[in-house]
């Protein structure tokens, strides 16, 4: 009995159960999964406010209110312009291309979102094969095994890569931001088409107005020519006077074809803008073209105008996309976990193909970690950081350029209204002067040269007034465009409608840090880079010799 006892005590301990052996692996996997709670890379923050000044340098009206900009042309009470706008917004080919670009960007975003889901594929096959009897597997010497076999197989395969460090989430953030930028840019195309239709229409109307003024001048010169001829017949005027009056009439008559050509070209351009053949709107030449009434406009707050500029909003969304790209590149420094699962049925005969004994399955978890790549990943991170800096500076440039456009358009329209008012006064004075000169010439109190000089002044005043009205109307279109008119801001997502100045009354970064806005933007990006370096310090500087991932 003692011998038996010693024999039992000398046995090796029993192996631990399988659950105990898997505990370290489960613990390691849990630790890895816990690190996936936060995505690597910088979380996007709004860019620092840009110094936009305190207000407009040359306001046209009160800044406390602003006219409706979404459909600004409706305030002009021009039914023809309303019809042209409705047709252009529905049929313009540039707008339809912009809509197609939105569909493309949305599809690309959906493709990136699909990368977060598992990939599952199914298939079936029938494989007829013949094996060599002289190969490494002695098929001919194995009883019951044929050299020629038919293998029936049906099953599925699934693969999924866990987004442990947020690479796919960052990619989705970037794709979503680019989609929003594309949507805003499409609204910019809409704004441009609205402005182009209005500008072309005002050019056509202005040419018609100028043509009407020239024809009125021509009628006046015709009356003068007939009066001079009558006096020549009575012996009160010389043949030279008749020729001088006729020369002035022909000079004005020679201007009409060029004005008619400009009007026709503008109407042909309208047809193309409406997504139709150029001649579609030629019937407008046969109808009356009435110039619109121009007046000063309330411009609203300076900062509010930037919220309507699609180029500013698109620049901000591209900055957000560049920030997300850094996270995608940073995630390459960390391990990746992928899991593959497969299963199905395989048999040599269709009779037992789907029996339980013919089933097969496989599970393959895989953890991979890039240990050495020659610095390519870190170089890619630096490149993405540089791209983010470019996007930040491009955003600041877009803000300043938008302000410059608005200020120039405001000044141009202010000057155009002033010029139009002065031209109207000059035209009234020229008409009065011509009336006096005509009456005195008929009475024989003045020579013909004085009458012709008054006619010339009247012609120049009428032409200048017509052109001043056309110029002011075109400047009005430029002002609405610079203010971001022609689209609904409420149609955009909240993130796309970000305020470029932070608040309605922004505090410039320069006043808080003593630096200009561009330096503040660089400091903002540098601080984000420092946070990323802190987060990935152990990964970037991990030892490569004698270390195990």
mmCIF file of C-alpha atoms in Angstrom, residues 18-400:
data_model
loop_
_atom_site.group_PDB
_atom_site.id
_atom_site.type_symbol
_atom_site.label_atom_id
_atom_site.label_comp_id
_atom_site.label_asym_id
_atom_site.label_seq_id
_atom_site.Cartn_x
_atom_site.Cartn_y
_atom_site.Cartn_z
ATOM 1 C CA UNK A 18 -8.881 24.955 -21.284
ATOM 2 C CA UNK A 19 -10.707 27.949 -19.807
ATOM 3 C CA UNK A 20 -7.727 28.680 -17.572
ATOM 4 C CA UNK A 21 -5.311 28.476 -20.482
ATOM 5 C CA UNK A 22 -7.421 30.991 -22.484
ATOM 6 C CA UNK A 23 -7.577 33.573 -19.726
ATOM 7 C CA UNK A 24 -4.342 35.402 -20.665
ATOM 8 C CA UNK A 25 -5.451 35.606 -24.285
ATOM 9 C CA UNK A 26 -8.889 36.900 -23.287
ATOM 10 C CA UNK A 27 -7.321 39.423 -20.940
ATOM 11 C CA UNK A 28 -4.962 40.697 -23.644
ATOM 12 C CA UNK A 29 -7.799 40.941 -26.143
ATOM 13 C CA UNK A 30 -9.934 42.847 -23.626
ATOM 14 C CA UNK A 31 -7.131 45.321 -23.026
ATOM 15 C CA UNK A 32 -6.782 45.902 -26.749
ATOM 16 C CA UNK A 33 -10.520 46.423 -27.166
ATOM 17 C CA UNK A 34 -10.629 48.884 -24.275
ATOM 18 C CA UNK A 35 -8.116 51.088 -26.057
ATOM 19 C CA UNK A 36 -10.601 51.389 -28.908
ATOM 20 C CA UNK A 37 -12.873 53.660 -26.857
ATOM 21 C CA UNK A 38 -11.245 56.769 -28.387
ATOM 22 C CA UNK A 39 -10.068 57.247 -31.960
ATOM 23 C CA UNK A 40 -6.475 58.363 -32.445
ATOM 24 C CA UNK A 41 -5.701 61.617 -34.163
ATOM 25 C CA UNK A 42 -7.052 65.092 -33.415
ATOM 26 C CA UNK A 43 -10.699 65.753 -32.696
ATOM 27 C CA UNK A 44 -11.784 68.525 -35.024
ATOM 28 C CA UNK A 45 -12.131 71.941 -33.476
ATOM 29 C CA UNK A 46 -13.472 75.048 -35.141
ATOM 30 C CA UNK A 47 -10.701 77.223 -36.583
ATOM 31 C CA UNK A 48 -9.740 80.333 -34.633
ATOM 32 C CA UNK A 49 -11.800 83.419 -35.458
ATOM 33 C CA UNK A 50 -10.442 85.666 -38.180
ATOM 34 C CA UNK A 51 -10.267 89.393 -37.554
ATOM 35 C CA UNK A 52 -12.992 90.840 -39.791
ATOM 36 C CA UNK A 53 -13.127 94.338 -38.348
ATOM 37 C CA UNK A 54 -15.987 96.110 -36.622
ATOM 38 C CA UNK A 55 -18.318 96.872 -39.530
ATOM 39 C CA UNK A 56 -18.719 97.930 -43.127
ATOM 40 C CA UNK A 57 -16.464 100.730 -44.291
ATOM 41 C CA UNK A 58 -19.124 102.134 -46.640
ATOM 42 C CA UNK A 59 -22.658 101.068 -45.627
ATOM 43 C CA UNK A 60 -25.529 101.751 -47.999
ATOM 44 C CA UNK A 61 -28.255 101.542 -45.370
ATOM 45 C CA UNK A 62 -28.833 100.417 -41.804
ATOM 46 C CA UNK A 63 -26.811 97.400 -40.684
ATOM 47 C CA UNK A 64 -29.534 96.316 -38.276
ATOM 48 C CA UNK A 65 -31.536 94.540 -40.960
ATOM 49 C CA UNK A 66 -30.952 92.839 -44.266
ATOM 50 C CA UNK A 67 -33.126 92.102 -47.268
ATOM 51 C CA UNK A 68 -34.107 88.552 -48.131
ATOM 52 C CA UNK A 69 -31.161 87.091 -50.002
ATOM 53 C CA UNK A 70 -32.448 83.628 -50.881
ATOM 54 C CA UNK A 71 -34.685 84.970 -53.681
ATOM 55 C CA UNK A 72 -33.433 88.514 -53.906
ATOM 56 C CA UNK A 73 -34.547 88.997 -57.502
ATOM 57 C CA UNK A 74 -38.198 88.720 -56.438
ATOM 58 C CA UNK A 75 -37.937 92.175 -54.823
ATOM 59 C CA UNK A 76 -37.359 93.716 -58.270
ATOM 60 C CA UNK A 77 -40.944 92.873 -59.360
ATOM 61 C CA UNK A 78 -39.831 91.702 -62.785
ATOM 62 C CA UNK A 79 -42.028 88.794 -63.978
ATOM 63 C CA UNK A 80 -39.718 88.022 -66.903
ATOM 64 C CA UNK A 81 -36.720 87.770 -64.583
ATOM 65 C CA UNK A 82 -38.733 85.550 -62.220
ATOM 66 C CA UNK A 83 -39.551 83.211 -65.110
ATOM 67 C CA UNK A 84 -35.941 83.107 -66.290
ATOM 68 C CA UNK A 85 -34.710 82.315 -62.779
ATOM 69 C CA UNK A 86 -37.207 79.495 -62.308
ATOM 70 C CA UNK A 87 -36.252 77.907 -65.609
ATOM 71 C CA UNK A 88 -32.511 78.266 -64.998
ATOM 72 C CA UNK A 89 -32.688 76.753 -61.516
ATOM 73 C CA UNK A 90 -34.568 73.765 -62.931
ATOM 74 C CA UNK A 91 -32.678 73.163 -66.176
ATOM 75 C CA UNK A 92 -29.223 74.752 -66.042
ATOM 76 C CA UNK A 93 -26.600 72.161 -66.917
ATOM 77 C CA UNK A 94 -24.014 73.451 -64.440
ATOM 78 C CA UNK A 95 -26.519 72.954 -61.630
ATOM 79 C CA UNK A 96 -27.297 69.452 -62.831
ATOM 80 C CA UNK A 97 -23.570 68.643 -62.887
ATOM 81 C CA UNK A 98 -23.281 69.972 -59.329
ATOM 82 C CA UNK A 99 -26.140 67.686 -58.286
ATOM 83 C CA UNK A 100 -24.317 64.748 -59.873
ATOM 84 C CA UNK A 101 -21.165 65.653 -57.924
ATOM 85 C CA UNK A 102 -23.221 65.554 -54.727
ATOM 86 C CA UNK A 103 -24.466 62.080 -55.648
ATOM 87 C CA UNK A 104 -20.873 61.002 -56.274
ATOM 88 C CA UNK A 105 -19.660 62.384 -52.943
ATOM 89 C CA UNK A 106 -22.568 60.748 -51.126
ATOM 90 C CA UNK A 107 -21.767 57.406 -52.749
ATOM 91 C CA UNK A 108 -18.121 57.731 -51.724
ATOM 92 C CA UNK A 109 -19.207 58.489 -48.156
ATOM 93 C CA UNK A 110 -21.469 55.429 -48.170
ATOM 94 C CA UNK A 111 -18.596 53.302 -49.442
ATOM 95 C CA UNK A 112 -16.412 54.454 -46.553
ATOM 96 C CA UNK A 113 -19.263 53.752 -44.122
ATOM 97 C CA UNK A 114 -19.566 50.253 -45.571
ATOM 98 C CA UNK A 115 -15.952 49.523 -44.638
ATOM 99 C CA UNK A 116 -17.034 49.366 -40.999
ATOM 100 C CA UNK A 117 -19.283 46.384 -41.672
ATOM 101 C CA UNK A 118 -18.222 42.740 -42.143
ATOM 102 C CA UNK A 119 -17.712 41.350 -45.634
ATOM 103 C CA UNK A 120 -19.700 38.192 -46.314
ATOM 104 C CA UNK A 121 -19.518 36.134 -49.488
ATOM 105 C CA UNK A 122 -21.077 32.831 -50.473
ATOM 106 C CA UNK A 123 -20.238 30.409 -53.223
ATOM 107 C CA UNK A 124 -20.571 26.910 -54.528
ATOM 108 C CA UNK A 125 -18.319 24.852 -56.768
ATOM 109 C CA UNK A 126 -17.958 21.442 -58.394
ATOM 110 C CA UNK A 127 -14.323 20.479 -58.872
ATOM 111 C CA UNK A 128 -13.451 17.450 -61.027
ATOM 112 C CA UNK A 129 -9.777 16.617 -60.620
ATOM 113 C CA UNK A 130 -7.362 13.798 -61.299
ATOM 114 C CA UNK A 131 -4.319 13.268 -59.074
ATOM 115 C CA UNK A 132 -0.983 11.858 -60.084
ATOM 116 C CA UNK A 133 -0.379 8.263 -58.993
ATOM 117 C CA UNK A 134 3.346 8.994 -58.878
ATOM 118 C CA UNK A 135 3.079 12.211 -56.854
ATOM 119 C CA UNK A 136 3.921 12.776 -53.206
ATOM 120 C CA UNK A 137 0.586 11.244 -52.233
ATOM 121 C CA UNK A 138 0.555 7.563 -53.373
ATOM 122 C CA UNK A 139 -3.021 7.574 -54.549
ATOM 123 C CA UNK A 140 -2.643 4.319 -56.444
ATOM 124 C CA UNK A 141 -1.479 2.402 -53.366
ATOM 125 C CA UNK A 142 -4.159 3.646 -50.977
ATOM 126 C CA UNK A 143 -7.064 1.217 -50.892
ATOM 127 C CA UNK A 144 -10.460 2.732 -51.701
ATOM 128 C CA UNK A 145 -9.070 6.051 -52.926
ATOM 129 C CA UNK A 146 -9.601 6.926 -56.566
ATOM 130 C CA UNK A 147 -7.143 9.021 -58.464
ATOM 131 C CA UNK A 148 -10.022 10.896 -60.100
ATOM 132 C CA UNK A 149 -12.463 12.671 -57.790
ATOM 133 C CA UNK A 150 -15.360 15.093 -57.966
ATOM 134 C CA UNK A 151 -15.528 17.472 -54.998
ATOM 135 C CA UNK A 152 -18.792 19.297 -54.269
ATOM 136 C CA UNK A 153 -18.423 22.382 -52.095
ATOM 137 C CA UNK A 154 -20.862 25.072 -50.888
ATOM 138 C CA UNK A 155 -20.302 27.586 -48.106
ATOM 139 C CA UNK A 156 -19.635 31.131 -47.035
ATOM 140 C CA UNK A 157 -16.754 33.282 -45.869
ATOM 141 C CA UNK A 158 -16.958 36.343 -43.608
ATOM 142 C CA UNK A 159 -14.241 38.806 -42.700
ATOM 143 C CA UNK A 160 -14.268 41.792 -40.385
ATOM 144 C CA UNK A 161 -11.578 44.161 -39.218
ATOM 145 C CA UNK A 162 -12.199 45.742 -35.833
ATOM 146 C CA UNK A 163 -11.858 49.513 -35.820
ATOM 147 C CA UNK A 164 -9.716 49.451 -32.691
ATOM 148 C CA UNK A 165 -8.113 52.869 -33.058
ATOM 149 C CA UNK A 166 -10.729 54.727 -35.075
ATOM 150 C CA UNK A 167 -9.176 54.649 -38.539
ATOM 151 C CA UNK A 168 -12.517 53.865 -40.137
ATOM 152 C CA UNK A 169 -14.351 56.369 -37.976
ATOM 153 C CA UNK A 170 -11.889 59.086 -38.975
ATOM 154 C CA UNK A 171 -12.251 58.084 -42.610
ATOM 155 C CA UNK A 172 -16.023 58.396 -42.288
ATOM 156 C CA UNK A 173 -15.629 61.806 -40.656
ATOM 157 C CA UNK A 174 -13.469 62.951 -43.555
ATOM 158 C CA UNK A 175 -15.850 61.568 -46.186
ATOM 159 C CA UNK A 176 -18.832 63.205 -44.462
ATOM 160 C CA UNK A 177 -17.024 66.556 -44.324
ATOM 161 C CA UNK A 178 -16.151 66.301 -48.011
ATOM 162 C CA UNK A 179 -19.767 65.512 -48.811
ATOM 163 C CA UNK A 180 -20.853 68.626 -46.933
ATOM 164 C CA UNK A 181 -18.219 70.668 -48.776
ATOM 165 C CA UNK A 182 -19.535 69.372 -52.093
ATOM 166 C CA UNK A 183 -23.091 70.272 -51.087
ATOM 167 C CA UNK A 184 -22.016 73.798 -50.166
ATOM 168 C CA UNK A 185 -20.060 74.146 -53.409
ATOM 169 C CA UNK A 186 -23.185 73.115 -55.308
ATOM 170 C CA UNK A 187 -24.988 75.995 -53.615
ATOM 171 C CA UNK A 188 -22.121 78.191 -54.763
ATOM 172 C CA UNK A 189 -22.814 77.080 -58.329
ATOM 173 C CA UNK A 190 -26.478 77.956 -57.799
ATOM 174 C CA UNK A 191 -25.479 81.384 -56.510
ATOM 175 C CA UNK A 192 -23.251 81.937 -59.540
ATOM 176 C CA UNK A 193 -25.954 80.873 -62.008
ATOM 177 C CA UNK A 194 -28.498 83.169 -60.358
ATOM 178 C CA UNK A 195 -26.060 86.072 -60.617
ATOM 179 C CA UNK A 196 -25.172 85.242 -64.216
ATOM 180 C CA UNK A 197 -28.808 85.057 -65.310
ATOM 181 C CA UNK A 198 -29.569 88.373 -63.628
ATOM 182 C CA UNK A 199 -26.447 90.036 -65.028
ATOM 183 C CA UNK A 200 -27.180 88.812 -68.564
ATOM 184 C CA UNK A 201 -30.816 89.906 -68.306
ATOM 185 C CA UNK A 202 -29.842 93.360 -67.040
ATOM 186 C CA UNK A 203 -27.315 93.626 -69.863
ATOM 187 C CA UNK A 204 -30.046 92.861 -72.388
ATOM 188 C CA UNK A 205 -32.434 95.309 -70.735
ATOM 189 C CA UNK A 206 -29.710 97.940 -70.530
ATOM 190 C CA UNK A 207 -28.880 97.514 -74.194
ATOM 191 C CA UNK A 208 -32.562 97.923 -75.009
ATOM 192 C CA UNK A 209 -32.712 101.025 -72.819
ATOM 193 C CA UNK A 210 -29.660 102.462 -74.557
ATOM 194 C CA UNK A 211 -31.115 101.563 -77.946
ATOM 195 C CA UNK A 212 -34.336 103.356 -77.032
ATOM 196 C CA UNK A 213 -32.353 106.427 -75.963
ATOM 197 C CA UNK A 214 -30.349 106.428 -79.197
ATOM 198 C CA UNK A 215 -33.499 106.106 -81.266
ATOM 199 C CA UNK A 216 -35.053 109.021 -79.368
ATOM 200 C CA UNK A 217 -31.913 111.041 -80.056
ATOM 201 C CA UNK A 218 -32.078 109.987 -83.690
ATOM 202 C CA UNK A 219 -35.687 111.183 -83.911
ATOM 203 C CA UNK A 220 -34.655 114.522 -82.439
ATOM 204 C CA UNK A 221 -31.815 114.850 -84.935
ATOM 205 C CA UNK A 222 -34.228 113.935 -87.727
ATOM 206 C CA UNK A 223 -36.507 116.791 -86.695
ATOM 207 C CA UNK A 224 -33.524 119.138 -86.599
ATOM 208 C CA UNK A 225 -32.422 117.994 -90.044
ATOM 209 C CA UNK A 226 -35.903 118.652 -91.453
ATOM 210 C CA UNK A 227 -35.936 122.105 -89.817
ATOM 211 C CA UNK A 228 -32.555 122.997 -91.326
ATOM 212 C CA UNK A 229 -33.673 121.811 -94.744
ATOM 213 C CA UNK A 230 -36.800 123.959 -94.457
ATOM 214 C CA UNK A 231 -34.750 127.015 -93.570
ATOM 215 C CA UNK A 232 -32.360 126.193 -96.409
ATOM 216 C CA UNK A 233 -35.320 126.163 -98.799
ATOM 217 C CA UNK A 234 -36.375 129.569 -97.487
ATOM 218 C CA UNK A 235 -32.845 130.876 -97.889
ATOM 219 C CA UNK A 236 -32.174 131.275 -94.162
ATOM 220 C CA UNK A 237 -29.601 128.400 -93.953
ATOM 221 C CA UNK A 238 -26.722 127.332 -96.126
ATOM 222 C CA UNK A 239 -26.064 123.968 -97.718
ATOM 223 C CA UNK A 240 -23.188 123.506 -95.256
ATOM 224 C CA UNK A 241 -25.698 123.719 -92.391
ATOM 225 C CA UNK A 242 -27.746 120.970 -93.990
ATOM 226 C CA UNK A 243 -24.694 118.752 -94.369
ATOM 227 C CA UNK A 244 -23.624 119.368 -90.763
ATOM 228 C CA UNK A 245 -27.050 118.352 -89.436
ATOM 229 C CA UNK A 246 -27.075 115.303 -91.688
ATOM 230 C CA UNK A 247 -23.573 114.294 -90.541
ATOM 231 C CA UNK A 248 -24.648 114.364 -86.915
ATOM 232 C CA UNK A 249 -27.732 112.259 -87.730
ATOM 233 C CA UNK A 250 -25.648 109.632 -89.554
ATOM 234 C CA UNK A 251 -23.110 109.478 -86.690
ATOM 235 C CA UNK A 252 -25.838 108.533 -84.212
ATOM 236 C CA UNK A 253 -27.511 106.182 -86.690
ATOM 237 C CA UNK A 254 -24.224 104.273 -87.062
ATOM 238 C CA UNK A 255 -24.272 103.387 -83.353
ATOM 239 C CA UNK A 256 -27.507 101.387 -83.537
ATOM 240 C CA UNK A 257 -26.184 98.106 -85.074
ATOM 241 C CA UNK A 258 -23.583 97.650 -82.345
ATOM 242 C CA UNK A 259 -26.166 98.152 -79.585
ATOM 243 C CA UNK A 260 -28.563 95.734 -81.284
ATOM 244 C CA UNK A 261 -25.768 93.156 -81.562
ATOM 245 C CA UNK A 262 -24.973 93.465 -77.838
ATOM 246 C CA UNK A 263 -28.621 93.032 -76.953
ATOM 247 C CA UNK A 264 -28.969 89.982 -79.181
ATOM 248 C CA UNK A 265 -25.790 88.416 -77.742
ATOM 249 C CA UNK A 266 -27.147 88.837 -74.218
ATOM 250 C CA UNK A 267 -30.448 87.185 -75.112
ATOM 251 C CA UNK A 268 -28.607 84.304 -76.800
ATOM 252 C CA UNK A 269 -26.570 83.871 -73.614
ATOM 253 C CA UNK A 270 -29.796 83.605 -71.629
ATOM 254 C CA UNK A 271 -30.850 80.603 -73.715
ATOM 255 C CA UNK A 272 -27.646 78.742 -72.855
ATOM 256 C CA UNK A 273 -27.967 79.591 -69.155
ATOM 257 C CA UNK A 274 -31.455 78.117 -69.234
ATOM 258 C CA UNK A 275 -30.076 74.806 -70.508
ATOM 259 C CA UNK A 276 -31.673 75.290 -73.924
ATOM 260 C CA UNK A 277 -30.583 76.259 -77.455
ATOM 261 C CA UNK A 278 -29.320 79.863 -77.637
ATOM 262 C CA UNK A 279 -32.237 81.090 -79.724
ATOM 263 C CA UNK A 280 -34.859 80.058 -77.160
ATOM 264 C CA UNK A 281 -35.418 83.570 -75.752
ATOM 265 C CA UNK A 282 -35.032 85.612 -78.942
ATOM 266 C CA UNK A 283 -38.711 86.556 -78.684
ATOM 267 C CA UNK A 284 -37.722 88.872 -75.834
ATOM 268 C CA UNK A 285 -36.247 91.245 -78.412
ATOM 269 C CA UNK A 286 -39.716 91.955 -79.777
ATOM 270 C CA UNK A 287 -41.240 92.956 -76.444
ATOM 271 C CA UNK A 288 -40.713 95.979 -74.205
ATOM 272 C CA UNK A 289 -37.770 95.744 -71.827
ATOM 273 C CA UNK A 290 -38.337 97.943 -68.783
ATOM 274 C CA UNK A 291 -35.332 98.806 -66.577
ATOM 275 C CA UNK A 292 -35.727 97.969 -62.909
ATOM 276 C CA UNK A 293 -35.759 100.542 -60.137
ATOM 277 C CA UNK A 294 -32.495 100.698 -58.214
ATOM 278 C CA UNK A 295 -32.270 101.776 -54.605
ATOM 279 C CA UNK A 296 -29.978 101.532 -51.598
ATOM 280 C CA UNK A 297 -30.030 98.207 -49.741
ATOM 281 C CA UNK A 298 -29.834 97.251 -46.075
ATOM 282 C CA UNK A 299 -26.671 95.191 -45.807
ATOM 283 C CA UNK A 300 -26.947 93.594 -42.363
ATOM 284 C CA UNK A 301 -24.090 92.752 -40.012
ATOM 285 C CA UNK A 302 -20.703 92.159 -41.570
ATOM 286 C CA UNK A 303 -20.136 88.861 -39.780
ATOM 287 C CA UNK A 304 -23.562 87.538 -40.803
ATOM 288 C CA UNK A 305 -22.696 87.897 -44.492
ATOM 289 C CA UNK A 306 -19.866 85.381 -44.156
ATOM 290 C CA UNK A 307 -22.311 82.713 -42.990
ATOM 291 C CA UNK A 308 -23.918 82.904 -46.424
ATOM 292 C CA UNK A 309 -20.738 82.542 -48.474
ATOM 293 C CA UNK A 310 -20.495 78.982 -49.874
ATOM 294 C CA UNK A 311 -16.764 79.331 -50.519
ATOM 295 C CA UNK A 312 -16.128 80.107 -46.836
ATOM 296 C CA UNK A 313 -18.343 77.260 -45.632
ATOM 297 C CA UNK A 314 -16.738 74.814 -48.085
ATOM 298 C CA UNK A 315 -13.242 75.831 -46.952
ATOM 299 C CA UNK A 316 -14.217 75.127 -43.333
ATOM 300 C CA UNK A 317 -15.571 71.674 -44.226
ATOM 301 C CA UNK A 318 -12.382 70.820 -46.137
ATOM 302 C CA UNK A 319 -10.396 71.820 -43.064
ATOM 303 C CA UNK A 320 -12.477 69.343 -41.053
ATOM 304 C CA UNK A 321 -11.768 66.639 -43.629
ATOM 305 C CA UNK A 322 -8.032 67.334 -43.460
ATOM 306 C CA UNK A 323 -8.135 66.986 -39.681
ATOM 307 C CA UNK A 324 -9.826 63.588 -40.001
ATOM 308 C CA UNK A 325 -7.180 62.440 -42.502
ATOM 309 C CA UNK A 326 -4.530 62.815 -39.791
ATOM 310 C CA UNK A 327 -6.381 60.299 -37.618
ATOM 311 C CA UNK A 328 -6.537 57.830 -40.506
ATOM 312 C CA UNK A 329 -2.771 58.077 -41.006
ATOM 313 C CA UNK A 330 -2.014 57.890 -37.248
ATOM 314 C CA UNK A 331 -4.026 54.687 -36.857
ATOM 315 C CA UNK A 332 -1.483 52.883 -39.054
ATOM 316 C CA UNK A 333 0.968 53.015 -36.146
ATOM 317 C CA UNK A 334 -1.229 50.741 -34.027
ATOM 318 C CA UNK A 335 -2.097 47.030 -34.168
ATOM 319 C CA UNK A 336 -4.959 45.742 -36.305
ATOM 320 C CA UNK A 337 -7.350 42.951 -35.384
ATOM 321 C CA UNK A 338 -9.205 41.034 -38.078
ATOM 322 C CA UNK A 339 -11.419 37.983 -37.759
ATOM 323 C CA UNK A 340 -12.232 35.546 -40.529
ATOM 324 C CA UNK A 341 -15.027 32.970 -40.313
ATOM 325 C CA UNK A 342 -15.883 30.345 -42.890
ATOM 326 C CA UNK A 343 -18.189 27.398 -43.100
ATOM 327 C CA UNK A 344 -20.128 25.160 -45.447
ATOM 328 C CA UNK A 345 -20.498 21.637 -46.771
ATOM 329 C CA UNK A 346 -18.039 19.538 -48.772
ATOM 330 C CA UNK A 347 -18.496 15.995 -50.101
ATOM 331 C CA UNK A 348 -17.511 13.635 -52.903
ATOM 332 C CA UNK A 349 -21.113 12.839 -53.741
ATOM 333 C CA UNK A 350 -24.267 14.871 -54.082
ATOM 334 C CA UNK A 351 -26.137 12.271 -52.029
ATOM 335 C CA UNK A 352 -24.465 13.285 -48.764
ATOM 336 C CA UNK A 353 -23.418 16.807 -49.769
ATOM 337 C CA UNK A 354 -25.516 18.566 -47.147
ATOM 338 C CA UNK A 355 -25.326 15.955 -44.421
ATOM 339 C CA UNK A 356 -24.098 16.967 -41.005
ATOM 340 C CA UNK A 357 -20.998 14.858 -41.476
ATOM 341 C CA UNK A 358 -20.089 16.929 -44.586
ATOM 342 C CA UNK A 359 -19.983 20.258 -42.759
ATOM 343 C CA UNK A 360 -16.799 22.284 -42.381
ATOM 344 C CA UNK A 361 -15.919 25.500 -40.577
ATOM 345 C CA UNK A 362 -12.940 27.696 -39.748
ATOM 346 C CA UNK A 363 -12.262 30.653 -37.435
ATOM 347 C CA UNK A 364 -9.143 32.745 -37.953
ATOM 348 C CA UNK A 365 -8.441 35.728 -35.658
ATOM 349 C CA UNK A 366 -5.396 37.725 -36.711
ATOM 350 C CA UNK A 367 -3.521 40.519 -34.977
ATOM 351 C CA UNK A 368 -0.994 42.355 -37.130
ATOM 352 C CA UNK A 369 1.335 45.196 -36.204
ATOM 353 C CA UNK A 370 3.680 47.021 -38.494
ATOM 354 C CA UNK A 371 7.122 46.961 -36.870
ATOM 355 C CA UNK A 372 9.232 48.573 -39.566
ATOM 356 C CA UNK A 373 8.298 50.433 -42.729
ATOM 357 C CA UNK A 374 11.184 52.826 -43.280
ATOM 358 C CA UNK A 375 9.287 55.750 -41.730
ATOM 359 C CA UNK A 376 6.548 55.776 -44.350
ATOM 360 C CA UNK A 377 3.664 56.030 -41.874
ATOM 361 C CA UNK A 378 5.224 58.846 -39.909
ATOM 362 C CA UNK A 379 6.013 60.661 -43.154
ATOM 363 C CA UNK A 380 2.367 60.253 -44.156
ATOM 364 C CA UNK A 381 1.285 61.754 -40.819
ATOM 365 C CA UNK A 382 3.541 64.762 -41.393
ATOM 366 C CA UNK A 383 2.123 65.151 -44.877
ATOM 367 C CA UNK A 384 -1.467 65.084 -43.534
ATOM 368 C CA UNK A 385 -0.531 67.670 -40.886
ATOM 369 C CA UNK A 386 0.919 69.916 -43.584
ATOM 370 C CA UNK A 387 -2.259 69.466 -45.617
ATOM 371 C CA UNK A 388 -4.291 70.531 -42.571
ATOM 372 C CA UNK A 389 -2.184 73.661 -42.213
ATOM 373 C CA UNK A 390 -2.794 74.440 -45.891
ATOM 374 C CA UNK A 391 -6.539 73.946 -45.381
ATOM 375 C CA UNK A 392 -6.492 76.260 -42.330
ATOM 376 C CA UNK A 393 -4.718 78.985 -44.271
ATOM 377 C CA UNK A 394 -7.046 78.456 -47.243
ATOM 378 C CA UNK A 395 -9.999 78.925 -44.890
ATOM 379 C CA UNK A 396 -8.571 82.172 -43.554
ATOM 380 C CA UNK A 397 -7.869 83.319 -47.098
ATOM 381 C CA UNK A 398 -11.463 82.513 -48.113
ATOM 382 C CA UNK A 399 -12.798 84.609 -45.228
ATOM 383 C CA UNK A 400 -10.637 87.593 -46.124
#
